[in-house]
PDB file of N, CA and C in Angstrom:
ATOM      1  N   UNK A 365       0.849  -1.160   0.000  1.00 60.00           N
ATOM      2  CA  UNK A 365       0.000   0.000   0.000  1.00 60.00           C
ATOM      3  C   UNK A 365       0.908   1.241   0.000  1.00 60.00           C
ATOM      4  N   UNK A 366       0.540   2.180  -0.817  1.00 75.00           N
ATOM      5  CA  UNK A 366       1.355   3.391  -0.887  1.00 75.00           C
ATOM      6  C   UNK A 366       1.066   4.275   0.325  1.00 75.00           C
ATOM      7  N   UNK A 367       1.997   5.152   0.556  1.00 75.00           N
ATOM      8  CA  UNK A 367       1.871   6.061   1.702  1.00 75.00           C
ATOM      9  C   UNK A 367       0.665   6.990   1.526  1.00 75.00           C
ATOM     10  N   UNK A 368       0.414   7.407   0.317  1.00 79.00           N
ATOM     11  CA  UNK A 368      -0.693   8.323   0.056  1.00 79.00           C
ATOM     12  C   UNK A 368      -2.037   7.680   0.398  1.00 79.00           C
ATOM     13  N   UNK A 369      -2.242   6.437  -0.019  1.00 83.00           N
ATOM     14  CA  UNK A 369      -3.491   5.735   0.293  1.00 83.00           C
ATOM     15  C   UNK A 369      -3.640   5.524   1.795  1.00 83.00           C
ATOM     16  N   UNK A 370      -2.538   5.208   2.459  1.00 82.00           N
ATOM     17  CA  UNK A 370      -2.571   5.014   3.903  1.00 82.00           C
ATOM     18  C   UNK A 370      -2.964   6.307   4.617  1.00 82.00           C
ATOM     19  N   UNK A 371      -2.389   7.427   4.197  1.00 80.00           N
ATOM     20  CA  UNK A 371      -2.719   8.700   4.818  1.00 80.00           C
ATOM     21  C   UNK A 371      -4.172   9.104   4.547  1.00 80.00           C
ATOM     22  N   UNK A 372      -4.662   8.849   3.353  1.00 84.00           N
ATOM     23  CA  UNK A 372      -6.060   9.145   3.034  1.00 84.00           C
ATOM     24  C   UNK A 372      -7.011   8.323   3.912  1.00 84.00           C
ATOM     25  N   UNK A 373      -6.707   7.045   4.036  1.00 85.00           N
ATOM     26  CA  UNK A 373      -7.552   6.178   4.858  1.00 85.00           C
ATOM     27  C   UNK A 373      -7.507   6.608   6.328  1.00 85.00           C
ATOM     28  N   UNK A 374      -6.331   6.946   6.821  1.00 86.00           N
ATOM     29  CA  UNK A 374      -6.198   7.411   8.205  1.00 86.00           C
ATOM     30  C   UNK A 374      -6.986   8.698   8.427  1.00 86.00           C
ATOM     31  N   UNK A 375      -6.885   9.598   7.464  1.00 85.00           N
ATOM     32  CA  UNK A 375      -7.620  10.869   7.581  1.00 85.00           C
ATOM     33  C   UNK A 375      -9.130  10.639   7.559  1.00 85.00           C
ATOM     34  N   UNK A 376      -9.608   9.749   6.693  1.00 85.00           N
ATOM     35  CA  UNK A 376     -11.047   9.441   6.642  1.00 85.00           C
ATOM     36  C   UNK A 376     -11.525   8.821   7.955  1.00 85.00           C
ATOM     37  N   UNK A 377     -10.730   7.883   8.494  1.00 84.00           N
ATOM     38  CA  UNK A 377     -11.106   7.245   9.760  1.00 84.00           C
ATOM     39  C   UNK A 377     -11.134   8.250  10.911  1.00 84.00           C
ATOM     40  N   UNK A 378     -10.167   9.150  10.941  1.00 80.00           N
ATOM     41  CA  UNK A 378     -10.121  10.157  11.985  1.00 80.00           C
ATOM     42  C   UNK A 378     -11.324  11.098  11.877  1.00 80.00           C
ATOM     43  N   UNK A 379     -11.676  11.490  10.674  1.00 81.00           N
ATOM     44  CA  UNK A 379     -12.829  12.362  10.460  1.00 81.00           C
ATOM     45  C   UNK A 379     -14.111  11.660  10.882  1.00 81.00           C
ATOM     46  N   UNK A 380     -14.264  10.400  10.528  1.00 80.00           N
ATOM     47  CA  UNK A 380     -15.455   9.632  10.890  1.00 80.00           C
ATOM     48  C   UNK A 380     -15.554   9.481  12.411  1.00 80.00           C
ATOM     49  N   UNK A 381     -14.436   9.229  13.075  1.00 75.00           N
ATOM     50  CA  UNK A 381     -14.423   9.083  14.520  1.00 75.00           C
ATOM     51  C   UNK A 381     -14.791  10.410  15.208  1.00 75.00           C
ATOM     52  N   UNK A 382     -14.269  11.520  14.692  1.00 71.00           N
ATOM     53  CA  UNK A 382     -14.582  12.829  15.274  1.00 71.00           C
ATOM     54  C   UNK A 382     -16.050  13.177  15.094  1.00 71.00           C
ATOM     55  N   UNK A 383     -16.616  12.845  13.949  1.00 71.00           N
ATOM     56  CA  UNK A 383     -18.027  13.149  13.703  1.00 71.00           C
ATOM     57  C   UNK A 383     -18.939  12.288  14.560  1.00 71.00           C
ATOM     58  N   UNK A 384     -18.538  11.053  14.821  1.00 68.00           N
ATOM     59  CA  UNK A 384     -19.387  10.183  15.630  1.00 68.00           C
ATOM     60  C   UNK A 384     -19.395  10.623  17.086  1.00 68.00           C
ATOM     61  N   UNK A 385     -18.388  11.308  17.557  1.00 62.00           N
ATOM     62  CA  UNK A 385     -18.343  11.776  18.932  1.00 62.00           C
ATOM     63  C   UNK A 385     -19.304  12.917  19.199  1.00 62.00           C
ATOM     64  N   UNK A 386     -19.731  13.636  18.175  1.00 62.00           N
ATOM     65  CA  UNK A 386     -20.636  14.765  18.356  1.00 62.00           C
ATOM     66  C   UNK A 386     -22.089  14.367  18.245  1.00 62.00           C
ATOM     67  N   UNK A 387     -22.392  13.104  18.114  1.00 60.00           N
ATOM     68  CA  UNK A 387     -23.765  12.658  17.907  1.00 60.00           C
ATOM     69  C   UNK A 387     -24.582  12.630  19.180  1.00 60.00           C
ATOM     70  N   UNK A 388     -25.718  12.003  19.093  1.00 64.00           N
ATOM     71  CA  UNK A 388     -26.664  11.899  20.201  1.00 64.00           C
ATOM     72  C   UNK A 388     -26.096  10.965  21.255  1.00 64.00           C
ATOM     73  N   UNK A 389     -26.084  11.421  22.499  1.00 68.00           N
ATOM     74  CA  UNK A 389     -25.554  10.622  23.601  1.00 68.00           C
ATOM     75  C   UNK A 389     -26.652  10.457  24.653  1.00 68.00           C
ATOM     76  N   UNK A 390     -27.346   9.303  24.657  1.00 76.00           N
ATOM     77  CA  UNK A 390     -28.449   9.132  25.597  1.00 76.00           C
ATOM     78  C   UNK A 390     -27.999   9.090  27.057  1.00 76.00           C
ATOM     79  N   UNK A 391     -26.790   8.622  27.319  1.00 80.00           N
ATOM     80  CA  UNK A 391     -26.322   8.537  28.705  1.00 80.00           C
ATOM     81  C   UNK A 391     -26.210   9.926  29.332  1.00 80.00           C
ATOM     82  N   UNK A 392     -25.720  10.874  28.576  1.00 81.00           N
ATOM     83  CA  UNK A 392     -25.597  12.224  29.130  1.00 81.00           C
ATOM     84  C   UNK A 392     -26.974  12.864  29.323  1.00 81.00           C
ATOM     85  N   UNK A 393     -27.920  12.559  28.444  1.00 83.00           N
ATOM     86  CA  UNK A 393     -29.280  13.085  28.612  1.00 83.00           C
ATOM     87  C   UNK A 393     -29.920  12.510  29.872  1.00 83.00           C
ATOM     88  N   UNK A 394     -29.696  11.232  30.157  1.00 89.00           N
ATOM     89  CA  UNK A 394     -30.257  10.604  31.351  1.00 89.00           C
ATOM     90  C   UNK A 394     -29.622  11.202  32.598  1.00 89.00           C
ATOM     91  N   UNK A 395     -28.307  11.431  32.568  1.00 90.00           N
ATOM     92  CA  UNK A 395     -27.638  12.062  33.704  1.00 90.00           C
ATOM     93  C   UNK A 395     -28.178  13.471  33.946  1.00 90.00           C
ATOM     94  N   UNK A 396     -28.365  14.222  32.871  1.00 89.00           N
ATOM     95  CA  UNK A 396     -28.884  15.580  32.994  1.00 89.00           C
ATOM     96  C   UNK A 396     -30.300  15.579  33.566  1.00 89.00           C
ATOM     97  N   UNK A 397     -31.142  14.649  33.122  1.00 91.00           N
ATOM     98  CA  UNK A 397     -32.508  14.551  33.644  1.00 91.00           C
ATOM     99  C   UNK A 397     -32.498  14.173  35.124  1.00 91.00           C
ATOM    100  N   UNK A 398     -31.633  13.255  35.515  1.00 92.00           N
ATOM    101  CA  UNK A 398     -31.521  12.871  36.927  1.00 92.00           C
ATOM    102  C   UNK A 398     -31.046  14.025  37.789  1.00 92.00           C
ATOM    103  N   UNK A 399     -30.099  14.804  37.278  1.00 93.00           N
ATOM    104  CA  UNK A 399     -29.592  15.956  38.021  1.00 93.00           C
ATOM    105  C   UNK A 399     -30.689  17.004  38.193  1.00 93.00           C
ATOM    106  N   UNK A 400     -31.451  17.260  37.132  1.00 92.00           N
ATOM    107  CA  UNK A 400     -32.557  18.212  37.217  1.00 92.00           C
ATOM    108  C   UNK A 400     -33.626  17.752  38.193  1.00 92.00           C
ATOM    109  N   UNK A 401     -33.946  16.458  38.170  1.00 94.00           N
ATOM    110  CA  UNK A 401     -34.946  15.926  39.104  1.00 94.00           C
ATOM    111  C   UNK A 401     -34.447  16.039  40.544  1.00 94.00           C
ATOM    112  N   UNK A 402     -33.159  15.785  40.769  1.00 94.00           N
ATOM    113  CA  UNK A 402     -32.606  15.898  42.123  1.00 94.00           C
ATOM    114  C   UNK A 402     -32.690  17.335  42.637  1.00 94.00           C
ATOM    115  N   UNK A 403     -32.429  18.300  41.776  1.00 95.00           N
ATOM    116  CA  UNK A 403     -32.520  19.711  42.185  1.00 95.00           C
ATOM    117  C   UNK A 403     -33.962  20.078  42.535  1.00 95.00           C
ATOM    118  N   UNK A 404     -34.919  19.643  41.722  1.00 93.00           N
ATOM    119  CA  UNK A 404     -36.322  19.957  41.981  1.00 93.00           C
ATOM    120  C   UNK A 404     -36.800  19.306  43.276  1.00 93.00           C
ATOM    121  N   UNK A 405     -36.412  18.060  43.512  1.00 93.00           N
ATOM    122  CA  UNK A 405     -36.809  17.365  44.740  1.00 93.00           C
ATOM    123  C   UNK A 405     -36.191  18.037  45.963  1.00 93.00           C
ATOM    124  N   UNK A 406     -34.902  18.403  45.846  1.00 93.00           N
ATOM    125  CA  UNK A 406     -34.234  19.075  46.967  1.00 93.00           C
ATOM    126  C   UNK A 406     -34.901  20.415  47.280  1.00 93.00           C
ATOM    127  N   UNK A 407     -35.276  21.170  46.265  1.00 90.00           N
ATOM    128  CA  UNK A 407     -35.962  22.448  46.493  1.00 90.00           C
ATOM    129  C   UNK A 407     -37.319  22.226  47.155  1.00 90.00           C
ATOM    130  N   UNK A 408     -38.040  21.214  46.722  1.00 85.00           N
ATOM    131  CA  UNK A 408     -39.343  20.911  47.323  1.00 85.00           C
ATOM    132  C   UNK A 408     -39.223  20.497  48.777  1.00 85.00           C
ATOM    133  N   UNK A 409     -38.228  19.671  49.087  1.00 87.00           N
ATOM    134  CA  UNK A 409     -38.025  19.250  50.482  1.00 87.00           C
ATOM    135  C   UNK A 409     -37.626  20.441  51.344  1.00 87.00           C
ATOM    136  N   UNK A 410     -36.758  21.294  50.829  1.00 87.00           N
ATOM    137  CA  UNK A 410     -36.343  22.471  51.586  1.00 87.00           C
ATOM    138  C   UNK A 410     -37.531  23.388  51.875  1.00 87.00           C
ATOM    139  N   UNK A 411     -38.336  23.655  50.872  1.00 79.00           N
ATOM    140  CA  UNK A 411     -39.506  24.514  51.066  1.00 79.00           C
ATOM    141  C   UNK A 411     -40.487  23.864  52.033  1.00 79.00           C
ATOM    142  N   UNK A 412     -40.644  22.547  51.944  1.00 78.00           N
ATOM    143  CA  UNK A 412     -41.557  21.845  52.845  1.00 78.00           C
ATOM    144  C   UNK A 412     -41.130  21.914  54.293  1.00 78.00           C
ATOM    145  N   UNK A 413     -39.832  21.832  54.553  1.00 82.00           N
ATOM    146  CA  UNK A 413     -39.364  21.875  55.936  1.00 82.00           C
ATOM    147  C   UNK A 413     -39.304  23.294  56.500  1.00 82.00           C
ATOM    148  N   UNK A 414     -38.997  24.269  55.666  1.00 79.00           N
ATOM    149  CA  UNK A 414     -38.888  25.624  56.196  1.00 79.00           C
ATOM    150  C   UNK A 414     -40.244  26.284  56.390  1.00 79.00           C
ATOM    151  N   UNK A 415     -41.249  25.896  55.622  1.00 71.00           N
ATOM    152  CA  UNK A 415     -42.569  26.517  55.730  1.00 71.00           C
ATOM    153  C   UNK A 415     -43.602  25.451  56.114  1.00 71.00           C
ATOM    154  N   UNK A 416     -43.438  24.874  57.279  1.00 74.00           N
ATOM    155  CA  UNK A 416     -44.262  23.726  57.667  1.00 74.00           C
ATOM    156  C   UNK A 416     -45.737  24.058  57.830  1.00 74.00           C
ATOM    157  N   UNK A 417     -46.072  25.152  58.513  1.00 71.00           N
ATOM    158  CA  UNK A 417     -47.474  25.446  58.777  1.00 71.00           C
ATOM    159  C   UNK A 417     -48.138  26.277  57.689  1.00 71.00           C
ATOM    160  N   UNK A 418     -47.377  26.627  56.674  1.00 68.00           N
ATOM    161  CA  UNK A 418     -47.886  27.544  55.653  1.00 68.00           C
ATOM    162  C   UNK A 418     -48.367  26.764  54.433  1.00 68.00           C
ATOM    163  N   UNK A 419     -49.466  27.208  53.847  1.00 69.00           N
ATOM    164  CA  UNK A 419     -49.919  26.589  52.604  1.00 69.00           C
ATOM    165  C   UNK A 419     -49.444  27.434  51.428  1.00 69.00           C
ATOM    166  N   UNK A 420     -49.657  26.932  50.246  1.00 64.00           N
ATOM    167  CA  UNK A 420     -49.204  27.648  49.050  1.00 64.00           C
ATOM    168  C   UNK A 420     -49.982  28.947  48.845  1.00 64.00           C
ATOM    169  N   UNK A 421     -51.164  29.042  49.457  1.00 68.00           N
ATOM    170  CA  UNK A 421     -51.979  30.236  49.256  1.00 68.00           C
ATOM    171  C   UNK A 421     -51.575  31.387  50.174  1.00 68.00           C
ATOM    172  N   UNK A 422     -50.712  31.112  51.146  1.00 70.00           N
ATOM    173  CA  UNK A 422     -50.266  32.154  52.086  1.00 70.00           C
ATOM    174  C   UNK A 422     -48.998  32.817  51.568  1.00 70.00           C
ATOM    175  N   UNK A 423     -48.821  34.083  51.897  1.00 69.00           N
ATOM    176  CA  UNK A 423     -47.567  34.774  51.603  1.00 69.00           C
ATOM    177  C   UNK A 423     -47.351  35.029  50.126  1.00 69.00           C
ATOM    178  N   UNK A 424     -46.089  35.086  49.763  1.00 71.00           N
ATOM    179  CA  UNK A 424     -45.733  35.449  48.384  1.00 71.00           C
ATOM    180  C   UNK A 424     -46.001  34.342  47.379  1.00 71.00           C
ATOM    181  N   UNK A 425     -46.212  33.128  47.844  1.00 68.00           N
ATOM    182  CA  UNK A 425     -46.484  32.018  46.923  1.00 68.00           C
ATOM    183  C   UNK A 425     -47.950  31.976  46.502  1.00 68.00           C
ATOM    184  N   UNK A 426     -48.757  32.854  47.028  1.00 73.00           N
ATOM    185  CA  UNK A 426     -50.174  32.872  46.677  1.00 73.00           C
ATOM    186  C   UNK A 426     -50.436  33.159  45.211  1.00 73.00           C
ATOM    187  N   UNK A 427     -49.475  33.770  44.551  1.00 74.00           N
ATOM    188  CA  UNK A 427     -49.607  34.053  43.113  1.00 74.00           C
ATOM    189  C   UNK A 427     -49.691  32.755  42.316  1.00 74.00           C
ATOM    190  N   UNK A 428     -49.076  31.705  42.834  1.00 74.00           N
ATOM    191  CA  UNK A 428     -49.054  30.428  42.114  1.00 74.00           C
ATOM    192  C   UNK A 428     -50.415  29.739  42.083  1.00 74.00           C
ATOM    193  N   UNK A 429     -51.368  30.258  42.852  1.00 76.00           N
ATOM    194  CA  UNK A 429     -52.697  29.655  42.855  1.00 76.00           C
ATOM    195  C   UNK A 429     -53.327  29.709  41.465  1.00 76.00           C
ATOM    196  N   UNK A 430     -52.977  30.723  40.700  1.00 76.00           N
ATOM    197  CA  UNK A 430     -53.518  30.833  39.336  1.00 76.00           C
ATOM    198  C   UNK A 430     -53.093  29.671  38.443  1.00 76.00           C
ATOM    199  N   UNK A 431     -51.944  29.074  38.766  1.00 77.00           N
ATOM    200  CA  UNK A 431     -51.475  27.946  37.957  1.00 77.00           C
ATOM    201  C   UNK A 431     -52.302  26.691  38.176  1.00 77.00           C
ATOM    202  N   UNK A 432     -52.894  26.549  39.370  1.00 77.00           N
ATOM    203  CA  UNK A 432     -53.593  25.302  39.673  1.00 77.00           C
ATOM    204  C   UNK A 432     -55.107  25.434  39.647  1.00 77.00           C
ATOM    205  N   UNK A 433     -55.639  26.588  39.310  1.00 79.00           N
ATOM    206  CA  UNK A 433     -57.093  26.700  39.159  1.00 79.00           C
ATOM    207  C   UNK A 433     -57.479  26.204  37.770  1.00 79.00           C
ATOM    208  N   UNK A 434     -58.527  25.418  37.660  1.00 81.00           N
ATOM    209  CA  UNK A 434     -58.916  24.859  36.362  1.00 81.00           C
ATOM    210  C   UNK A 434     -59.270  25.936  35.341  1.00 81.00           C
ATOM    211  N   UNK A 435     -58.777  25.741  34.121  1.00 81.00           N
ATOM    212  CA  UNK A 435     -59.069  26.676  33.038  1.00 81.00           C
ATOM    213  C   UNK A 435     -60.279  26.218  32.238  1.00 81.00           C
ATOM    214  N   UNK A 436     -60.193  24.998  31.701  1.00 83.00           N
ATOM    215  CA  UNK A 436     -61.304  24.425  30.948  1.00 83.00           C
ATOM    216  C   UNK A 436     -61.197  22.907  31.005  1.00 83.00           C
ATOM    217  N   UNK A 437     -62.348  22.255  31.124  1.00 86.00           N
ATOM    218  CA  UNK A 437     -62.443  20.792  31.226  1.00 86.00           C
ATOM    219  C   UNK A 437     -61.555  20.217  32.328  1.00 86.00           C
ATOM    220  N   UNK A 438     -61.330  20.959  33.393  1.00 85.00           N
ATOM    221  CA  UNK A 438     -60.537  20.480  34.516  1.00 85.00           C
ATOM    222  C   UNK A 438     -59.040  20.545  34.318  1.00 85.00           C
ATOM    223  N   UNK A 439     -58.587  21.069  33.199  1.00 86.00           N
ATOM    224  CA  UNK A 439     -57.151  21.192  32.923  1.00 86.00           C
ATOM    225  C   UNK A 439     -56.676  22.536  33.454  1.00 86.00           C
ATOM    226  N   UNK A 440     -55.565  22.518  34.183  1.00 89.00           N
ATOM    227  CA  UNK A 440     -55.050  23.783  34.702  1.00 89.00           C
ATOM    228  C   UNK A 440     -53.799  24.213  33.931  1.00 89.00           C
ATOM    229  N   UNK A 441     -53.343  25.425  34.196  1.00 86.00           N
ATOM    230  CA  UNK A 441     -52.217  26.000  33.457  1.00 86.00           C
ATOM    231  C   UNK A 441     -50.917  25.256  33.732  1.00 86.00           C
ATOM    232  N   UNK A 442     -50.753  24.731  34.936  1.00 86.00           N
ATOM    233  CA  UNK A 442     -49.529  23.998  35.271  1.00 86.00           C
ATOM    234  C   UNK A 442     -49.403  22.731  34.425  1.00 86.00           C
ATOM    235  N   UNK A 443     -50.506  22.019  34.249  1.00 89.00           N
ATOM    236  CA  UNK A 443     -50.482  20.809  33.408  1.00 89.00           C
ATOM    237  C   UNK A 443     -50.167  21.162  31.960  1.00 89.00           C
ATOM    238  N   UNK A 444     -50.752  22.233  31.455  1.00 90.00           N
ATOM    239  CA  UNK A 444     -50.461  22.652  30.082  1.00 90.00           C
ATOM    240  C   UNK A 444     -48.996  23.048  29.922  1.00 90.00           C
ATOM    241  N   UNK A 445     -48.456  23.742  30.912  1.00 90.00           N
ATOM    242  CA  UNK A 445     -47.052  24.137  30.871  1.00 90.00           C
ATOM    243  C   UNK A 445     -46.135  22.918  30.860  1.00 90.00           C
ATOM    244  N   UNK A 446     -46.445  21.924  31.680  1.00 92.00           N
ATOM    245  CA  UNK A 446     -45.637  20.701  31.709  1.00 92.00           C
ATOM    246  C   UNK A 446     -45.719  19.981  30.372  1.00 92.00           C
ATOM    247  N   UNK A 447     -46.891  19.898  29.784  1.00 93.00           N
ATOM    248  CA  UNK A 447     -47.035  19.238  28.481  1.00 93.00           C
ATOM    249  C   UNK A 447     -46.218  19.948  27.396  1.00 93.00           C
ATOM    250  N   UNK A 448     -46.216  21.265  27.415  1.00 94.00           N
ATOM    251  CA  UNK A 448     -45.451  22.025  26.425  1.00 94.00           C
ATOM    252  C   UNK A 448     -43.957  21.786  26.603  1.00 94.00           C
ATOM    253  N   UNK A 449     -43.472  21.806  27.844  1.00 95.00           N
ATOM    254  CA  UNK A 449     -42.045  21.595  28.091  1.00 95.00           C
ATOM    255  C   UNK A 449     -41.623  20.186  27.705  1.00 95.00           C
ATOM    256  N   UNK A 450     -42.424  19.184  28.077  1.00 94.00           N
ATOM    257  CA  UNK A 450     -42.106  17.798  27.711  1.00 94.00           C
ATOM    258  C   UNK A 450     -42.133  17.635  26.195  1.00 94.00           C
ATOM    259  N   UNK A 451     -43.080  18.280  25.537  1.00 94.00           N
ATOM    260  CA  UNK A 451     -43.142  18.214  24.077  1.00 94.00           C
ATOM    261  C   UNK A 451     -41.918  18.836  23.421  1.00 94.00           C
ATOM    262  N   UNK A 452     -41.464  19.970  23.943  1.00 95.00           N
ATOM    263  CA  UNK A 452     -40.265  20.605  23.386  1.00 95.00           C
ATOM    264  C   UNK A 452     -39.019  19.753  23.590  1.00 95.00           C
ATOM    265  N   UNK A 453     -38.889  19.155  24.770  1.00 92.00           N
ATOM    266  CA  UNK A 453     -37.737  18.284  25.019  1.00 92.00           C
ATOM    267  C   UNK A 453     -37.788  17.062  24.110  1.00 92.00           C
ATOM    268  N   UNK A 454     -38.967  16.463  23.969  1.00 92.00           N
ATOM    269  CA  UNK A 454     -39.109  15.311  23.076  1.00 92.00           C
ATOM    270  C   UNK A 454     -38.819  15.665  21.627  1.00 92.00           C
ATOM    271  N   UNK A 455     -39.279  16.840  21.200  1.00 93.00           N
ATOM    272  CA  UNK A 455     -39.018  17.277  19.824  1.00 93.00           C
ATOM    273  C   UNK A 455     -37.523  17.491  19.599  1.00 93.00           C
ATOM    274  N   UNK A 456     -36.849  18.067  20.598  1.00 91.00           N
ATOM    275  CA  UNK A 456     -35.401  18.292  20.454  1.00 91.00           C
ATOM    276  C   UNK A 456     -34.636  16.972  20.388  1.00 91.00           C
ATOM    277  N   UNK A 457     -35.022  16.008  21.215  1.00 88.00           N
ATOM    278  CA  UNK A 457     -34.374  14.691  21.168  1.00 88.00           C
ATOM    279  C   UNK A 457     -34.628  14.029  19.827  1.00 88.00           C
ATOM    280  N   UNK A 458     -35.864  14.124  19.332  1.00 89.00           N
ATOM    281  CA  UNK A 458     -36.195  13.527  18.040  1.00 89.00           C
ATOM    282  C   UNK A 458     -35.376  14.163  16.917  1.00 89.00           C
ATOM    283  N   UNK A 459     -35.190  15.502  16.967  1.00 88.00           N
ATOM    284  CA  UNK A 459     -34.393  16.199  15.951  1.00 88.00           C
ATOM    285  C   UNK A 459     -32.925  15.793  16.017  1.00 88.00           C
ATOM    286  N   UNK A 460     -32.399  15.588  17.240  1.00 85.00           N
ATOM    287  CA  UNK A 460     -31.009  15.188  17.397  1.00 85.00           C
ATOM    288  C   UNK A 460     -30.756  13.789  16.864  1.00 85.00           C
ATOM    289  N   UNK A 461     -31.756  12.913  16.985  1.00 82.00           N
ATOM    290  CA  UNK A 461     -31.584  11.530  16.560  1.00 82.00           C
ATOM    291  C   UNK A 461     -31.563  11.402  15.043  1.00 82.00           C
ATOM    292  N   UNK A 462     -32.071  12.390  14.346  1.00 79.00           N
ATOM    293  CA  UNK A 462     -32.089  12.284  12.877  1.00 79.00           C
ATOM    294  C   UNK A 462     -30.888  12.942  12.249  1.00 79.00           C
TER     295      UNK A 462
END
C-alpha cells in the first residue's frame, strides 16, 4: 500500500471518529434529567421543611394559585405548561436523533 493511500484512509477514519463523537448521547441526557430531578426534589423538600405550617396560598407564593385553578375541562395552566415543556424536550431529542 502506498503512503498516500494510507494517509487518506487514516484521515477518513479520523474524520469519521470525530463526527461520531458529536452525535446523540443518551447517557448524558439521562444524567442531565436525573440531576434536574434531584434539584427539583431538593428544592421541594427544603420549602416543605422551612414553611411547615404555611400553605401555598399564604404569603408570596399565593400568586401560584392561578397555575392550579382549572381553566377548561378540569385542565389547569400547570399541566399545560408541563405538556409544552415535555413536548419541546421530546421534539429536540427527536431532531437530534435524525
